[in-house]
PDB file of C-alpha atoms in Angstrom:
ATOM      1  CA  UNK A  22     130.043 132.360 113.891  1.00 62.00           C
ATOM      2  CA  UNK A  23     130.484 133.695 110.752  1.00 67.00           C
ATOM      3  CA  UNK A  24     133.720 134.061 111.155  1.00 67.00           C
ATOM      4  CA  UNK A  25     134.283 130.712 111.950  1.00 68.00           C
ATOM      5  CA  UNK A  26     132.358 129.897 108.604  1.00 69.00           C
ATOM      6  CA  UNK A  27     134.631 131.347 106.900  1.00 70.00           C
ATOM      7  CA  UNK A  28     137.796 130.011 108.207  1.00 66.00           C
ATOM      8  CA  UNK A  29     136.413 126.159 107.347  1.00 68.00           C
ATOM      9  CA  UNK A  30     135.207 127.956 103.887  1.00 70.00           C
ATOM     10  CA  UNK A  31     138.442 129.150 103.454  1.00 69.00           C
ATOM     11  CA  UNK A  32     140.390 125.927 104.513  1.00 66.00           C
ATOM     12  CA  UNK A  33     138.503 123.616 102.008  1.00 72.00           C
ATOM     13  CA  UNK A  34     137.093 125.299  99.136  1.00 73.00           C
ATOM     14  CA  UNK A  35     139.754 124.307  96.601  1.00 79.00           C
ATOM     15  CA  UNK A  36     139.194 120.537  97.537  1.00 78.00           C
ATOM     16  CA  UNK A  37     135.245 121.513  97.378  1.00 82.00           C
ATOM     17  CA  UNK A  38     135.667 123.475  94.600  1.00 83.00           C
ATOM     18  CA  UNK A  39     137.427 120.547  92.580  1.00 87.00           C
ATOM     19  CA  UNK A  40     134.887 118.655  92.899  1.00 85.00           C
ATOM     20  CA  UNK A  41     131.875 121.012  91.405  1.00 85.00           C
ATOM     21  CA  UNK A  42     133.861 122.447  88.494  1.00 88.00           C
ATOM     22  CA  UNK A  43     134.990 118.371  87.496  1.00 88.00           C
ATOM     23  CA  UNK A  44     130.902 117.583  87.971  1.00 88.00           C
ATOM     24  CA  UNK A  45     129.810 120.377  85.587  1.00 89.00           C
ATOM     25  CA  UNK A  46     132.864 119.632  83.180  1.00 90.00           C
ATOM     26  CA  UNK A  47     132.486 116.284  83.358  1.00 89.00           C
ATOM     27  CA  UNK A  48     128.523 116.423  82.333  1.00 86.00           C
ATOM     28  CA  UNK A  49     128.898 119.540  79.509  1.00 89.00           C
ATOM     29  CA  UNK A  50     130.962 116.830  77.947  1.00 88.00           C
ATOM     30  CA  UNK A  51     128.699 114.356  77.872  1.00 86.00           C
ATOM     31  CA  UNK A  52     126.501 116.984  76.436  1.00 83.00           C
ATOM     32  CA  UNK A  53     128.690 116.321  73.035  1.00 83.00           C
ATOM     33  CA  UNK A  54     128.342 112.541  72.856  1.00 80.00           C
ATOM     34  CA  UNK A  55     124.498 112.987  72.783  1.00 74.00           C
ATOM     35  CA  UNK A  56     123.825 111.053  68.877  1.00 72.00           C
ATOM     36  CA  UNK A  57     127.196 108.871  69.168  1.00 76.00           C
ATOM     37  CA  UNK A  58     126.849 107.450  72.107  1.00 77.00           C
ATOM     38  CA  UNK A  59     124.454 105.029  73.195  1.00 77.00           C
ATOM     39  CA  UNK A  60     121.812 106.800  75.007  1.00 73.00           C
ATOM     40  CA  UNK A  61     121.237 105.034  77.876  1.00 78.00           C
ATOM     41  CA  UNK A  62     124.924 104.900  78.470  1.00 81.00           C
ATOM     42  CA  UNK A  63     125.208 108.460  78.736  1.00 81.00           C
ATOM     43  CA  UNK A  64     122.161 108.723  81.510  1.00 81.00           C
ATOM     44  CA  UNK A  65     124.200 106.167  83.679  1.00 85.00           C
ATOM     45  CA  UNK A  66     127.385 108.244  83.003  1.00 88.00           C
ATOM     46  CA  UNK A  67     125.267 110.923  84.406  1.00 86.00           C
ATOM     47  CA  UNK A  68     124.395 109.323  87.281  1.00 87.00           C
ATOM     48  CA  UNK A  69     128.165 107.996  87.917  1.00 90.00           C
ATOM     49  CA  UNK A  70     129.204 111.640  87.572  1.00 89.00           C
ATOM     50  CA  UNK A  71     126.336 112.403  90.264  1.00 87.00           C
ATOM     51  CA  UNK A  72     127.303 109.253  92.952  1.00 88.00           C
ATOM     52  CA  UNK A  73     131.353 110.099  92.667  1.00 89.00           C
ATOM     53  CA  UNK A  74     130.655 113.638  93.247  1.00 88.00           C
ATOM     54  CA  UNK A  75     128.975 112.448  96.372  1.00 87.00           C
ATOM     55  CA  UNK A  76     131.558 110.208  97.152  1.00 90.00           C
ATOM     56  CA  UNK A  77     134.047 113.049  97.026  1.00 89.00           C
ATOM     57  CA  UNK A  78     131.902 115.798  99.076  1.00 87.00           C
ATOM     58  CA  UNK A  79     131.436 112.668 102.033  1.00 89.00           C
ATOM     59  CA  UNK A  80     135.423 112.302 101.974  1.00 89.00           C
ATOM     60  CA  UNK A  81     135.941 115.991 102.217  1.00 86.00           C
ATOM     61  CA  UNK A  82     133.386 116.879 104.625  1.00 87.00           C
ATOM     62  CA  UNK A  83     134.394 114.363 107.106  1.00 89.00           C
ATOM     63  CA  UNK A  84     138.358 115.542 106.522  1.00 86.00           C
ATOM     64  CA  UNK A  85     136.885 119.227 108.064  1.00 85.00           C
ATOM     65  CA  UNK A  86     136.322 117.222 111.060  1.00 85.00           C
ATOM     66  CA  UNK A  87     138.936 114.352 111.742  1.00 84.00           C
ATOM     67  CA  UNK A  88     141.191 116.866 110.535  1.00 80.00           C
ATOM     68  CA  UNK A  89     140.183 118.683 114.265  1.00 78.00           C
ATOM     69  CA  UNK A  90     140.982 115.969 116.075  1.00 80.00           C
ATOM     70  CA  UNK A  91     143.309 114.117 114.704  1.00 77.00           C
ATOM     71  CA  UNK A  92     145.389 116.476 113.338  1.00 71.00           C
ATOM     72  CA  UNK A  93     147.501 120.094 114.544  1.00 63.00           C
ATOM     73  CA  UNK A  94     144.530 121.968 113.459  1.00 64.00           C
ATOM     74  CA  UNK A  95     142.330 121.218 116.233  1.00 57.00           C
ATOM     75  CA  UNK A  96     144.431 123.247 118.392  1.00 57.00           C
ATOM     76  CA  UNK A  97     143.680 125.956 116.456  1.00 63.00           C
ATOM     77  CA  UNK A  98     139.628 125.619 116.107  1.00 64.00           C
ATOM     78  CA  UNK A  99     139.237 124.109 119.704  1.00 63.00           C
ATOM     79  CA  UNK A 100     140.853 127.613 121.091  1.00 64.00           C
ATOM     80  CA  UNK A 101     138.559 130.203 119.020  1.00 63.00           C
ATOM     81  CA  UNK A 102     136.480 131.970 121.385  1.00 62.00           C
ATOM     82  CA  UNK A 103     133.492 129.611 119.702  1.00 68.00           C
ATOM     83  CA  UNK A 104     131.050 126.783 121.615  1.00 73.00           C
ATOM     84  CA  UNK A 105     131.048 123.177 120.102  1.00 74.00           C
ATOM     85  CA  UNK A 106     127.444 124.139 118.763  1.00 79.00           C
ATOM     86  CA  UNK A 107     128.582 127.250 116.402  1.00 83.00           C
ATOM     87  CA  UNK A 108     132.037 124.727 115.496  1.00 82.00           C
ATOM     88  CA  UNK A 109     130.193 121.949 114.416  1.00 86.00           C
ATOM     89  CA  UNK A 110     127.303 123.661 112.630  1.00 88.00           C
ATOM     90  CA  UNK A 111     130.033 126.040 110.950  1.00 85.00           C
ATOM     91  CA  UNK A 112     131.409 122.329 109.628  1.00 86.00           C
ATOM     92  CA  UNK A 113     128.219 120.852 108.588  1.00 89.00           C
ATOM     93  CA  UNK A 114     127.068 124.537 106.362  1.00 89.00           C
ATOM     94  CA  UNK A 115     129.934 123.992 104.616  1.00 87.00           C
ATOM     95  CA  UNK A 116     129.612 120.473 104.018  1.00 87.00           C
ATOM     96  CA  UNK A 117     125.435 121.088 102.990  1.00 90.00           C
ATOM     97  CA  UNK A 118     126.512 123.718 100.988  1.00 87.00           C
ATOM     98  CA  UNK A 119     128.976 122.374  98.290  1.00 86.00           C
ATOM     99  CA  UNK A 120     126.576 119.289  98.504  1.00 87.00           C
ATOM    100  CA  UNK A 121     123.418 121.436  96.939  1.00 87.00           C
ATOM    101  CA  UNK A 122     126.067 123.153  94.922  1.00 86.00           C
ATOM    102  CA  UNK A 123     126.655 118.951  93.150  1.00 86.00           C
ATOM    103  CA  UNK A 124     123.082 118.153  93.679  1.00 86.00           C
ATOM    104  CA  UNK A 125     121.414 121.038  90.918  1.00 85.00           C
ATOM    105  CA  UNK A 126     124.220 120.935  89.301  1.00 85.00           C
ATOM    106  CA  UNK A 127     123.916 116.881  88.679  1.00 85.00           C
ATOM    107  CA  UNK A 128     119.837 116.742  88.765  1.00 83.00           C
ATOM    108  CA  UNK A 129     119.809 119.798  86.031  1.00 84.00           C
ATOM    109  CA  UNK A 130     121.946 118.056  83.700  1.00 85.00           C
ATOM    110  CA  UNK A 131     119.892 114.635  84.256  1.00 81.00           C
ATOM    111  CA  UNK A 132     116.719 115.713  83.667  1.00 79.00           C
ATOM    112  CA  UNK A 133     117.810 117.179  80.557  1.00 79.00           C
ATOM    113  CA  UNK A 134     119.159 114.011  79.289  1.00 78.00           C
ATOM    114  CA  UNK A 135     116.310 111.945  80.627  1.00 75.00           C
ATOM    115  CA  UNK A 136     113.845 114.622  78.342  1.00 74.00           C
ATOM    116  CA  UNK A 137     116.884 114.607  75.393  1.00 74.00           C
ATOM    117  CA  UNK A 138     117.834 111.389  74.847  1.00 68.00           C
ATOM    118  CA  UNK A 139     115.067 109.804  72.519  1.00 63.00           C
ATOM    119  CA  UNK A 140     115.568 106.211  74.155  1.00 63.00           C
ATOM    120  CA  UNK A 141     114.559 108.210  77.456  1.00 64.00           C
ATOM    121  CA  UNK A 142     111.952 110.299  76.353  1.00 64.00           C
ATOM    122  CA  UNK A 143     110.094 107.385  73.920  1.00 66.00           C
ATOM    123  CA  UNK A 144     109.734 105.354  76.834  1.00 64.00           C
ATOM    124  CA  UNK A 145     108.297 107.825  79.002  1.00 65.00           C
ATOM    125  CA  UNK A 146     105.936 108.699  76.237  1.00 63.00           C
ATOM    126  CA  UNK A 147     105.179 104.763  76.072  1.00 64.00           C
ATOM    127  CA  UNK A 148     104.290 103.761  79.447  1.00 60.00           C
ATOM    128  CA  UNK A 149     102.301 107.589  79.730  1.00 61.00           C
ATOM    129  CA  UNK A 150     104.751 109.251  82.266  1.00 65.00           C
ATOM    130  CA  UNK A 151     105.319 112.859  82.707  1.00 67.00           C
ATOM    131  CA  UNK A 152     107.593 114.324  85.975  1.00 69.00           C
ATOM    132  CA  UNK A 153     107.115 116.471  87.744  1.00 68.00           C
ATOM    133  CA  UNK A 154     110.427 117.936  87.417  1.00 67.00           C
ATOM    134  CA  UNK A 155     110.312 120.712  90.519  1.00 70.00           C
ATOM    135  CA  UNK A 156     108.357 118.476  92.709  1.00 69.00           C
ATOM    136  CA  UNK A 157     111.147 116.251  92.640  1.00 69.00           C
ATOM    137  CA  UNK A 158     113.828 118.676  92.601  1.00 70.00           C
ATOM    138  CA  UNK A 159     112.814 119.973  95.656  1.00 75.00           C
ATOM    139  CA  UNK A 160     112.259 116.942  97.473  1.00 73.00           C
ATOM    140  CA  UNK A 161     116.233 115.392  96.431  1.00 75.00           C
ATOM    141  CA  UNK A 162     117.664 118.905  97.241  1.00 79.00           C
ATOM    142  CA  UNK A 163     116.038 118.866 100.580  1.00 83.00           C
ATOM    143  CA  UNK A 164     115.500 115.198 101.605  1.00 84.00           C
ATOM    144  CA  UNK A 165     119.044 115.020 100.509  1.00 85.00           C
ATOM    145  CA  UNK A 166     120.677 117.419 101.960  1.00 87.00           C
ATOM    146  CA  UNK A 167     118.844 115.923 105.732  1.00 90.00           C
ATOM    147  CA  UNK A 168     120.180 112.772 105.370  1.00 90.00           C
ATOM    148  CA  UNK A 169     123.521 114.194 104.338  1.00 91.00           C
ATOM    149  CA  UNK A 170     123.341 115.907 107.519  1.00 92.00           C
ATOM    150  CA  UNK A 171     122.183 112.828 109.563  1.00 93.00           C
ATOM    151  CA  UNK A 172     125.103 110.550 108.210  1.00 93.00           C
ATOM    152  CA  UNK A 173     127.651 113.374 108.663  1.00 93.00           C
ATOM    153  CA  UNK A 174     126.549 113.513 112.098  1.00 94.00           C
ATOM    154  CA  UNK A 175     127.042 109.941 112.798  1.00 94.00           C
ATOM    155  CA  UNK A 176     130.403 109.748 111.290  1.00 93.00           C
ATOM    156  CA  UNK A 177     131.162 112.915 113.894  1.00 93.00           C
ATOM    157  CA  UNK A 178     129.683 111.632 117.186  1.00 93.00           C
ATOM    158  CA  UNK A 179     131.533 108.234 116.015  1.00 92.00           C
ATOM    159  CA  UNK A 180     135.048 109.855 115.734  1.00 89.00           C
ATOM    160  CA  UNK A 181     134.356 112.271 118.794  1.00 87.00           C
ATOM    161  CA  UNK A 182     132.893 109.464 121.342  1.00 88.00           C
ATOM    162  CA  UNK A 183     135.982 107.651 120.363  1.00 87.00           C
ATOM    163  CA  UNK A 184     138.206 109.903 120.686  1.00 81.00           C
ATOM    164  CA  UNK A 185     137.967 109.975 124.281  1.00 78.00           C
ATOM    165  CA  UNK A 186     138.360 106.166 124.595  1.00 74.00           C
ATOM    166  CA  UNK A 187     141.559 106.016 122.282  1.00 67.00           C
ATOM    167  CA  UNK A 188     144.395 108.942 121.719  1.00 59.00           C
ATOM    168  CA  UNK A 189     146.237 107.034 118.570  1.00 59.00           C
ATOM    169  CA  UNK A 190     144.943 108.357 115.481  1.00 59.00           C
ATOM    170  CA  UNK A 191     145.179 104.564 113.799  1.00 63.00           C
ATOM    171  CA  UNK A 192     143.359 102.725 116.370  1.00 67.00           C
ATOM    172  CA  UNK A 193     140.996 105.874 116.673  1.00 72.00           C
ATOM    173  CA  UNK A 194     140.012 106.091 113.241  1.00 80.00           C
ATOM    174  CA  UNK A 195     139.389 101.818 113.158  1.00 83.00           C
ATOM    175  CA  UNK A 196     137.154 102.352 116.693  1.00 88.00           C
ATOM    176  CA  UNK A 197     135.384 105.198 114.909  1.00 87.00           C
ATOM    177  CA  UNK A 198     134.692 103.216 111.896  1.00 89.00           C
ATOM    178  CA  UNK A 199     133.091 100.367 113.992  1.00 91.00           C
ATOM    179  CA  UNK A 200     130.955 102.695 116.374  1.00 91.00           C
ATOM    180  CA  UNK A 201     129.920 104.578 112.982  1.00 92.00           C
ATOM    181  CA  UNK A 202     128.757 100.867 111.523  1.00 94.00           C
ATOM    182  CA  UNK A 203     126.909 100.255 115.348  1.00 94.00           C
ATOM    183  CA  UNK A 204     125.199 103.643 115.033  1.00 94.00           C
ATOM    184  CA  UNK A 205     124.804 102.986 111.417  1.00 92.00           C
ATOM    185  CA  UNK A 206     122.814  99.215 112.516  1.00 93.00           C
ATOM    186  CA  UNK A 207     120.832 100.833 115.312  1.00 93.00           C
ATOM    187  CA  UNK A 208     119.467 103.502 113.377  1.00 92.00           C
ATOM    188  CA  UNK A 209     118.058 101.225 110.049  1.00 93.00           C
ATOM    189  CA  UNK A 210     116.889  98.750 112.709  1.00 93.00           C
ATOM    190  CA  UNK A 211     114.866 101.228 114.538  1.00 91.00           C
ATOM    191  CA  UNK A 212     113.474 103.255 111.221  1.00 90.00           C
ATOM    192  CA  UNK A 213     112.731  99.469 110.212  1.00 91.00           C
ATOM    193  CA  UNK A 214     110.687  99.147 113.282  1.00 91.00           C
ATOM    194  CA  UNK A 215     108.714 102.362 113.493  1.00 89.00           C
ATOM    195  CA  UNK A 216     107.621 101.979 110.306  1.00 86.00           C
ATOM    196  CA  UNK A 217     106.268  98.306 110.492  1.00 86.00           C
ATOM    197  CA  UNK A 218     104.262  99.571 113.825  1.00 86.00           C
ATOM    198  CA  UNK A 219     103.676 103.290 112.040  1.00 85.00           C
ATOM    199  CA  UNK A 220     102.816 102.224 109.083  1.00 85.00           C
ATOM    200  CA  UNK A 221     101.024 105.963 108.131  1.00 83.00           C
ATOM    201  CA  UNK A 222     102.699 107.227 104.915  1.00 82.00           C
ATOM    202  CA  UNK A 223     102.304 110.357 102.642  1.00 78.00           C
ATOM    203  CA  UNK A 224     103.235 110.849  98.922  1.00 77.00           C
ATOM    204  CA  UNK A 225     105.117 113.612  96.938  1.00 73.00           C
ATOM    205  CA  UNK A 226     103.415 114.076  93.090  1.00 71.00           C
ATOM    206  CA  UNK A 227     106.217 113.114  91.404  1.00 69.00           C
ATOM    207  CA  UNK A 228     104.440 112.977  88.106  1.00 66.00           C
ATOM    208  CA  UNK A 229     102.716 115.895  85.854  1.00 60.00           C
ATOM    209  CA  UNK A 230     100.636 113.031  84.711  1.00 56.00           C
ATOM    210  CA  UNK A 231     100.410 109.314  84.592  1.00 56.00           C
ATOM    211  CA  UNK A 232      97.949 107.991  81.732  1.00 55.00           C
ATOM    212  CA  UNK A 233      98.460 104.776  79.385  1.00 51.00           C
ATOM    213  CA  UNK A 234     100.191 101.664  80.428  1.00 51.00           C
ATOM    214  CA  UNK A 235     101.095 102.165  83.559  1.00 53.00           C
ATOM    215  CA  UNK A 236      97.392 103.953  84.928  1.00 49.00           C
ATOM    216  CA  UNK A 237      96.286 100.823  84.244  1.00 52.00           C
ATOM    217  CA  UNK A 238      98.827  98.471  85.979  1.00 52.00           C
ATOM    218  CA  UNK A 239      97.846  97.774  89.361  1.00 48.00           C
ATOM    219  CA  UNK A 240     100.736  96.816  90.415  1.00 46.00           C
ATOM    220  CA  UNK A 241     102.494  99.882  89.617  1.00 51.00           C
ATOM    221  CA  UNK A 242      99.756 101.881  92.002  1.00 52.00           C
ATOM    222  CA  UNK A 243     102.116 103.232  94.237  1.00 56.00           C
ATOM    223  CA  UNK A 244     104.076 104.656  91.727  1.00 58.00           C
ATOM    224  CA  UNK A 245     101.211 106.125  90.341  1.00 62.00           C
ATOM    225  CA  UNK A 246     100.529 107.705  93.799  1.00 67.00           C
ATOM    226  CA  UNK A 247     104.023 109.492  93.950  1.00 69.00           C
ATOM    227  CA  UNK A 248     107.610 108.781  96.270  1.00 74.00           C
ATOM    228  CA  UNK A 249     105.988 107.473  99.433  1.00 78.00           C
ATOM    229  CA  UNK A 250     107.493 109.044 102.698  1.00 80.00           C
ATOM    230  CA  UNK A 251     106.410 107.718 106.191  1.00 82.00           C
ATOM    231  CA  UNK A 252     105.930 109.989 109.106  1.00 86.00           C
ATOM    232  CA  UNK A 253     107.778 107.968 111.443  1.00 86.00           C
ATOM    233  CA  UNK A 254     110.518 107.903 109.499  1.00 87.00           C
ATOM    234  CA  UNK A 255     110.423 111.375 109.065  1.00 89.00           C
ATOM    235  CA  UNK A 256     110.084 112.232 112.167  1.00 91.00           C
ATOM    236  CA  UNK A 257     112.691 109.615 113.857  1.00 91.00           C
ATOM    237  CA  UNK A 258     115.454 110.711 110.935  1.00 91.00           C
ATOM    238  CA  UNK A 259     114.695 114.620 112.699  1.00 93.00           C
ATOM    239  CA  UNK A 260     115.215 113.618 116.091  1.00 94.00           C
ATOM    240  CA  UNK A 261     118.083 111.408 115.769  1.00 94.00           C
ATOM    241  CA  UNK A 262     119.865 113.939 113.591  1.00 94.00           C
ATOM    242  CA  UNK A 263     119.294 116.482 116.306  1.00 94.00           C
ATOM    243  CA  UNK A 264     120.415 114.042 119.300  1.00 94.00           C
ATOM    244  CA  UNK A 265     123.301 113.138 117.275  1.00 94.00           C
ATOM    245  CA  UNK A 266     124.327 117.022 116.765  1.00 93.00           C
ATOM    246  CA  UNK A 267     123.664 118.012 120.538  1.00 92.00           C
ATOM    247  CA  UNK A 268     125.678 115.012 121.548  1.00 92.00           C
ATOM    248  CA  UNK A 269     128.465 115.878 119.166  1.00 91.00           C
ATOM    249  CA  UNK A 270     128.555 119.313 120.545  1.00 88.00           C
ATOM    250  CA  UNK A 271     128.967 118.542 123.909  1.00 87.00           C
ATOM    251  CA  UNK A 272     131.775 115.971 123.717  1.00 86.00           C
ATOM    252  CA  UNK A 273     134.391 118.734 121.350  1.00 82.00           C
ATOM    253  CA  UNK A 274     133.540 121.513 123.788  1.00 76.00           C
ATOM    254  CA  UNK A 275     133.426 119.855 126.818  1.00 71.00           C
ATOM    255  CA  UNK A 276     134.872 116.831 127.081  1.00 61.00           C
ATOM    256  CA  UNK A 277     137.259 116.486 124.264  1.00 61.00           C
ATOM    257  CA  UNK A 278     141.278 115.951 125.315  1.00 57.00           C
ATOM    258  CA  UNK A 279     143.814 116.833 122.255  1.00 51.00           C
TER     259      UNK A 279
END
């Protein structure tokens, strides 16, 4: 299996690569605007920065899979002496990988300018809030990097399950899209569900401390409390992620025609 890591590690790490060194450029810049440029522009530049490098990381890690089965290279990776479990989860550490890589690299460089930028910090100092800056860290890397995995997933079982139904690559990719979207529907709609009848929710301290203007707000009192997470959710987002990946696995090493 490790092996097999490597070959995907080898066969997209430029594109991967690209993408990291242009999201750590792209922010040490911005580093050099702070005091000419309006302050809260630069956060949102940040944050643009953070949601493109995304962007780019979701293209690329679905291309190490469509690539498979759309393309020449699937003869190749189909015929290693590998199972579709150890194939796909070779694709998806890859994929989680380069997307921690972007995540510190963007959340290290916004919490900076959130405690930099005076606009920021004043009006964190006004309203009483302090973050808890590993608290969060921790939950984005991880939270983040699950539901990476989850919507990866879906994209996958999508292309695979229509593979078998449709051989062009055109048509394929358009089914694909529209089983992804079904999956996609299914899945909010049933999170939306569990947690209307499982209403039971926990909170991650988010905040150092929380005194002034907004202790006192009562409408702001789940803020106060921290990022609310419901069980269900948690739970459902698990299972579905695992389904998704055992599902996957069968149809590439079992059922999948080239």
């Amino acid at each position: 299996m490790l092996n097999l890591i490597k070959y995907e590690f080898l066969g997209k790490y430029k594109a991967f690569g690209i993408v990291v060194i242009a999201s750590l450029v792209l922010n040490i810049g911005l580093l050099f605007t702070v005091g000419s440029w309006n302050d809260i522009g630069i956060l949102m530049l940040s944050i643009c920065i953070g949601v493109g490098a995304g962007i780019a990381n979701l293209i690329f890690s679905i291309g190490i899979f469509s690539e498979d089965i759309y393309e020449d290279k699937g003869y190749l990776t189909f015929t290693l002496p590998q199972n579709g479990y150890f194939i796909l989860i070779s694709k998806l550490i890859i994929a989680i990988i380069f997307y921690i890589l972007t995540t510190i690299i963007e959340s290290v460089f916004l919490v900076h300018f959130i405690y930099n930028i005076s606009q920021v910090r004043e009006g964190l100092d006004t309203i009483g809030v302090k973050i808890n800056v590993t608290s969060l860290g921790i939950e984005n890397v991880i939270s983040g990097a699950i539901g990476f995995c989850l919507l990866l997933c879906m994209i996958y079982f999508a292309i695979s399950i229509t593979k078998l139904a449709v051989t062009k690559k055109r048509g394929g990719k358009f089914l694909a899209f529209i089983v992804f979207l079904i999956i996609g529907g299914l899945y909010i709609a049933g999170n939306w569900c569990l947690e209307k009848v499982l209403p039971q929710t926990f909170y991650i301290n988010v905040f150092q401390s929380v005194s002034g203007t907004i202790s006192n707000n009562a409408s702001l009192g789940n803020l106060v409390k921290g990022l609310p997470v419901n069980i269900a959710g948690m739970v459902y987002e698990l299972v579905v992620l695992i389904v998704l990946f055992i599902a996957t696995a069968n149809i590439i090493e079992k059922k999948l025609d080239l």
